[in-house]
């Protein structure tokens, strides 16, 4: 028997001016019965009313609603044991939903005290759910409950996956990334100091970087010390960055006071130009300048500067107190520092600024004795251009007894074969101290680090083999494989038969009668001075035709030339031939 309320015609429900679809009579449910959650949902979708799960309502609000006469199809109950099912329902009807467990207590209490309004009561669309999954409602389309994979919510009792756990295998194991160029230099022992290490490393990892190193033309050939910097440039170029080799047309007219006890010799413009021409020929053996992979420029812009403008625009950014505290100047204060040399730091800093403006150069490299000058350039760019610039210094190459190598120290090893023959060049590296072999292999060769680290375990005769590898690899890089093989063969000829003695460095000696042994050593350029020759002779460091000579008064005659040649040995492994003419 139907009640009076059932016989009353139903009016369409309205929410915010919208007419809900006409109710559909569900014959499976009678008045007074408790419908199932799925049936509740189907009814609510039919009448278009908003729905608030009872678990997010406060007790007082629920009690007030319980005392209110029931309206047709006004749901009060839901399946409290299945909160994720409630979430699925909310997603289906298109409402925003935030699970109670992630809401703050204050926000939950505020929602509990606020009467629930129908959807879009203010004309605004409710906030979208975390994952928008609103199926299109079409007439006569069956209702579908979303599965776990569709809602991105786990079944009850299962742990929610973290974003990392939900990554695909490819995302969890990305392909191997190329090694950062900064790390390559650091692992091989190049880097001594750096201005902004973390920033520079990040920069080199994400984009190609233009960097530069300057060379003042103080001689007509590069040295082994320059070769170390060229190896650093080559490593960076192989990693995709662009080097600039700056020729010191302007700075060469002044001279760098760093690491000197006196003022450099002032060179003429013609001498500077000639030395730069020699440098350019040698650079092309190590750096690829094709297709804008590298740039070679001269800092001739310094020659055209107007002094007053330069001091006003550039000098204003330099502190005299800080400059005097720099090591390159501090060591010269007692012996005298000219204002002529004092300007060098400003000139080198201005070079960096000019390269930044012309070529986008952001990094300067240099020897470890250039640290103060490099910092000056970095700060000048940051002050005048409000841009990031970086600088780092390279380990200085040292000779035996940890002595710096270079022209100033009188122990330069030249890259020009006319100044240091390939054989003498090979012998120099073959005589490397045991403690420096692995260090020089990392700095001066392209051999893989794994291979070099294995050599670090070698001892005795094996370590001598490592020295031969070092000498061969460096000689091959500088003079070519053919000259390296000839030098190696000549070295072995002194200890075993079958070697090529013709490859040994040879000096023509004009001898009409007699010659002092010191004159012979000077002619062969085996000693830097007669004083050094006397010391070597007194210590037994000179042999002539395999006989030790221990006095500087020894006389050389024509009888000492066997088949027109005389063999001189300096130390244990440096050999030289003299040919009588």
PDB file of C-alpha atoms in Angstrom, residues 267-406:
ATOM      1  CA  UNK A 267     110.446  43.662 -25.898  1.00  0.00           C
ATOM      2  CA  UNK A 268     110.022  45.616 -29.105  1.00  0.00           C
ATOM      3  CA  UNK A 269     106.806  45.434 -31.132  1.00  0.00           C
ATOM      4  CA  UNK A 270     108.669  43.481 -33.855  1.00  0.00           C
ATOM      5  CA  UNK A 271     109.916  40.902 -31.356  1.00  0.00           C
ATOM      6  CA  UNK A 272     106.436  40.466 -29.916  1.00  0.00           C
ATOM      7  CA  UNK A 273     104.947  39.968 -33.396  1.00  0.00           C
ATOM      8  CA  UNK A 274     107.603  37.374 -34.313  1.00  0.00           C
ATOM      9  CA  UNK A 275     107.052  35.372 -31.125  1.00  0.00           C
ATOM     10  CA  UNK A 276     103.279  35.387 -31.650  1.00  0.00           C
ATOM     11  CA  UNK A 277     103.734  34.006 -35.166  1.00  0.00           C
ATOM     12  CA  UNK A 278     105.798  31.133 -33.722  1.00  0.00           C
ATOM     13  CA  UNK A 279     103.149  30.471 -31.071  1.00  0.00           C
ATOM     14  CA  UNK A 280     100.359  30.245 -33.642  1.00  0.00           C
ATOM     15  CA  UNK A 281     102.148  27.487 -35.584  1.00  0.00           C
ATOM     16  CA  UNK A 282     102.528  25.380 -32.441  1.00  0.00           C
ATOM     17  CA  UNK A 283      98.960  25.882 -31.195  1.00  0.00           C
ATOM     18  CA  UNK A 284      97.472  24.315 -34.321  1.00  0.00           C
ATOM     19  CA  UNK A 285      99.016  20.954 -33.374  1.00  0.00           C
ATOM     20  CA  UNK A 286      96.875  20.687 -30.250  1.00  0.00           C
ATOM     21  CA  UNK A 287      93.683  22.749 -30.772  1.00  0.00           C
ATOM     22  CA  UNK A 288      91.127  22.427 -33.603  1.00  0.00           C
ATOM     23  CA  UNK A 289      90.279  25.925 -34.870  1.00  0.00           C
ATOM     24  CA  UNK A 290      87.995  24.826 -37.740  1.00  0.00           C
ATOM     25  CA  UNK A 291      84.255  25.602 -37.860  1.00  0.00           C
ATOM     26  CA  UNK A 292      84.442  27.991 -34.871  1.00  0.00           C
ATOM     27  CA  UNK A 293      85.428  25.137 -32.535  1.00  0.00           C
ATOM     28  CA  UNK A 294      88.101  27.426 -31.112  1.00  0.00           C
ATOM     29  CA  UNK A 295      89.159  31.053 -31.468  1.00  0.00           C
ATOM     30  CA  UNK A 296      92.625  32.597 -31.602  1.00  0.00           C
ATOM     31  CA  UNK A 297      92.739  36.348 -30.983  1.00  0.00           C
ATOM     32  CA  UNK A 298      95.252  39.019 -30.008  1.00  0.00           C
ATOM     33  CA  UNK A 299      94.622  41.583 -27.286  1.00  0.00           C
ATOM     34  CA  UNK A 300      95.685  44.460 -29.513  1.00  0.00           C
ATOM     35  CA  UNK A 301      92.704  46.431 -28.175  1.00  0.00           C
ATOM     36  CA  UNK A 302      94.958  47.379 -25.245  1.00  0.00           C
ATOM     37  CA  UNK A 303      97.218  49.348 -27.595  1.00  0.00           C
ATOM     38  CA  UNK A 304      94.418  51.750 -28.553  1.00  0.00           C
ATOM     39  CA  UNK A 305      93.067  52.534 -25.086  1.00  0.00           C
ATOM     40  CA  UNK A 306      92.861  56.138 -23.920  1.00  0.00           C
ATOM     41  CA  UNK A 307      94.545  56.285 -20.551  1.00  0.00           C
ATOM     42  CA  UNK A 308      92.173  58.682 -18.770  1.00  0.00           C
ATOM     43  CA  UNK A 309      89.078  56.850 -20.020  1.00  0.00           C
ATOM     44  CA  UNK A 310      90.603  53.521 -18.988  1.00  0.00           C
ATOM     45  CA  UNK A 311      91.388  54.698 -15.462  1.00  0.00           C
ATOM     46  CA  UNK A 312      87.921  56.291 -15.057  1.00  0.00           C
ATOM     47  CA  UNK A 313      85.957  53.288 -16.359  1.00  0.00           C
ATOM     48  CA  UNK A 314      88.130  50.347 -15.257  1.00  0.00           C
ATOM     49  CA  UNK A 315      90.535  51.556 -12.587  1.00  0.00           C
ATOM     50  CA  UNK A 316      87.688  52.787 -10.397  1.00  0.00           C
ATOM     51  CA  UNK A 317      86.739  49.147  -9.672  1.00  0.00           C
ATOM     52  CA  UNK A 318      90.150  48.200  -8.218  1.00  0.00           C
ATOM     53  CA  UNK A 319      91.317  48.620  -4.624  1.00  0.00           C
ATOM     54  CA  UNK A 320      94.980  49.479  -4.150  1.00  0.00           C
ATOM     55  CA  UNK A 321      94.983  47.741  -0.761  1.00  0.00           C
ATOM     56  CA  UNK A 322      93.738  44.492  -2.260  1.00  0.00           C
ATOM     57  CA  UNK A 323      96.138  44.678  -5.174  1.00  0.00           C
ATOM     58  CA  UNK A 324      99.126  45.137  -2.849  1.00  0.00           C
ATOM     59  CA  UNK A 325      97.988  42.104  -0.862  1.00  0.00           C
ATOM     60  CA  UNK A 326      98.132  39.941  -4.000  1.00  0.00           C
ATOM     61  CA  UNK A 327     101.065  37.554  -4.024  1.00  0.00           C
ATOM     62  CA  UNK A 328     102.251  38.707  -7.459  1.00  0.00           C
ATOM     63  CA  UNK A 329     102.829  42.228  -6.048  1.00  0.00           C
ATOM     64  CA  UNK A 330     103.559  41.552  -2.385  1.00  0.00           C
ATOM     65  CA  UNK A 331     106.728  39.595  -3.174  1.00  0.00           C
ATOM     66  CA  UNK A 332     108.081  42.570  -5.150  1.00  0.00           C
ATOM     67  CA  UNK A 333     107.508  45.358  -2.637  1.00  0.00           C
ATOM     68  CA  UNK A 334     110.902  45.003  -0.955  1.00  0.00           C
ATOM     69  CA  UNK A 335     112.872  44.785  -4.204  1.00  0.00           C
ATOM     70  CA  UNK A 336     110.883  47.471  -5.993  1.00  0.00           C
ATOM     71  CA  UNK A 337     107.708  47.386  -8.082  1.00  0.00           C
ATOM     72  CA  UNK A 338     107.281  49.857 -10.917  1.00  0.00           C
ATOM     73  CA  UNK A 339     103.957  51.497 -11.722  1.00  0.00           C
ATOM     74  CA  UNK A 340     104.535  50.179 -15.240  1.00  0.00           C
ATOM     75  CA  UNK A 341     104.134  46.588 -13.961  1.00  0.00           C
ATOM     76  CA  UNK A 342     101.436  47.573 -11.457  1.00  0.00           C
ATOM     77  CA  UNK A 343      99.044  48.137 -14.353  1.00  0.00           C
ATOM     78  CA  UNK A 344      99.314  44.530 -15.536  1.00  0.00           C
ATOM     79  CA  UNK A 345      96.471  43.242 -13.346  1.00  0.00           C
ATOM     80  CA  UNK A 346      94.090  45.863 -14.766  1.00  0.00           C
ATOM     81  CA  UNK A 347      95.111  44.964 -18.299  1.00  0.00           C
ATOM     82  CA  UNK A 348      94.524  41.231 -17.825  1.00  0.00           C
ATOM     83  CA  UNK A 349      91.177  41.855 -16.111  1.00  0.00           C
ATOM     84  CA  UNK A 350      90.143  44.094 -18.996  1.00  0.00           C
ATOM     85  CA  UNK A 351      91.048  41.287 -21.439  1.00  0.00           C
ATOM     86  CA  UNK A 352      88.493  39.041 -19.714  1.00  0.00           C
ATOM     87  CA  UNK A 353      85.855  41.778 -19.884  1.00  0.00           C
ATOM     88  CA  UNK A 354      86.530  42.378 -23.574  1.00  0.00           C
ATOM     89  CA  UNK A 355      86.323  38.656 -24.403  1.00  0.00           C
ATOM     90  CA  UNK A 356      83.027  38.450 -22.497  1.00  0.00           C
ATOM     91  CA  UNK A 357      81.588  41.297 -24.561  1.00  0.00           C
ATOM     92  CA  UNK A 358      82.921  40.080 -27.920  1.00  0.00           C
ATOM     93  CA  UNK A 359      82.649  36.291 -27.658  1.00  0.00           C
ATOM     94  CA  UNK A 360      80.494  35.523 -24.604  1.00  0.00           C
ATOM     95  CA  UNK A 361      83.535  34.155 -22.737  1.00  0.00           C
ATOM     96  CA  UNK A 362      82.634  33.362 -19.128  1.00  0.00           C
ATOM     97  CA  UNK A 363      85.601  31.374 -17.827  1.00  0.00           C
ATOM     98  CA  UNK A 364      89.291  32.193 -17.537  1.00  0.00           C
ATOM     99  CA  UNK A 365      92.010  29.607 -16.943  1.00  0.00           C
ATOM    100  CA  UNK A 366      95.642  30.145 -16.061  1.00  0.00           C
ATOM    101  CA  UNK A 367      98.636  28.885 -14.153  1.00  0.00           C
ATOM    102  CA  UNK A 368      98.409  28.779 -10.390  1.00  0.00           C
ATOM    103  CA  UNK A 369     100.585  31.900 -10.225  1.00  0.00           C
ATOM    104  CA  UNK A 370      97.814  33.811 -12.049  1.00  0.00           C
ATOM    105  CA  UNK A 371      95.224  33.466  -9.271  1.00  0.00           C
ATOM    106  CA  UNK A 372      95.147  37.151  -8.290  1.00  0.00           C
ATOM    107  CA  UNK A 373      94.850  38.318 -11.905  1.00  0.00           C
ATOM    108  CA  UNK A 374      92.030  35.858 -12.619  1.00  0.00           C
ATOM    109  CA  UNK A 375      90.034  36.953  -9.565  1.00  0.00           C
ATOM    110  CA  UNK A 376      90.392  40.570 -10.734  1.00  0.00           C
ATOM    111  CA  UNK A 377      88.836  39.713 -14.111  1.00  0.00           C
ATOM    112  CA  UNK A 378      85.967  37.730 -12.570  1.00  0.00           C
ATOM    113  CA  UNK A 379      85.066  40.602 -10.227  1.00  0.00           C
ATOM    114  CA  UNK A 380      85.347  43.205 -12.994  1.00  0.00           C
ATOM    115  CA  UNK A 381      82.744  41.400 -15.134  1.00  0.00           C
ATOM    116  CA  UNK A 382      80.400  40.958 -12.203  1.00  0.00           C
ATOM    117  CA  UNK A 383      80.656  44.648 -11.292  1.00  0.00           C
ATOM    118  CA  UNK A 384      80.453  46.212 -14.766  1.00  0.00           C
ATOM    119  CA  UNK A 385      78.151  43.734 -16.557  1.00  0.00           C
ATOM    120  CA  UNK A 386      76.196  42.323 -13.589  1.00  0.00           C
ATOM    121  CA  UNK A 387      76.916  38.884 -15.067  1.00  0.00           C
ATOM    122  CA  UNK A 388      78.349  35.633 -13.761  1.00  0.00           C
ATOM    123  CA  UNK A 389      81.973  34.898 -14.597  1.00  0.00           C
ATOM    124  CA  UNK A 390      84.289  32.199 -13.312  1.00  0.00           C
ATOM    125  CA  UNK A 391      87.960  31.380 -13.101  1.00  0.00           C
ATOM    126  CA  UNK A 392      90.222  28.553 -12.058  1.00  0.00           C
ATOM    127  CA  UNK A 393      93.941  27.912 -11.999  1.00  0.00           C
ATOM    128  CA  UNK A 394      95.903  24.909 -13.194  1.00  0.00           C
ATOM    129  CA  UNK A 395      98.557  22.961 -11.364  1.00  0.00           C
ATOM    130  CA  UNK A 396     102.043  24.186 -12.184  1.00  0.00           C
ATOM    131  CA  UNK A 397     104.336  21.682 -13.848  1.00  0.00           C
ATOM    132  CA  UNK A 398     107.424  21.021 -11.744  1.00  0.00           C
ATOM    133  CA  UNK A 399     110.821  19.586 -12.571  1.00  0.00           C
ATOM    134  CA  UNK A 400     112.705  17.116 -10.409  1.00  0.00           C
ATOM    135  CA  UNK A 401     113.022  18.109  -6.730  1.00  0.00           C
ATOM    136  CA  UNK A 402     109.593  19.796  -7.121  1.00  0.00           C
ATOM    137  CA  UNK A 403     111.187  22.830  -8.789  1.00  0.00           C
ATOM    138  CA  UNK A 404     109.052  24.978 -11.072  1.00  0.00           C
ATOM    139  CA  UNK A 405     109.775  24.567 -14.764  1.00  0.00           C
ATOM    140  CA  UNK A 406     110.196  27.569 -17.012  1.00  0.00           C
TER     141      UNK A 406
END
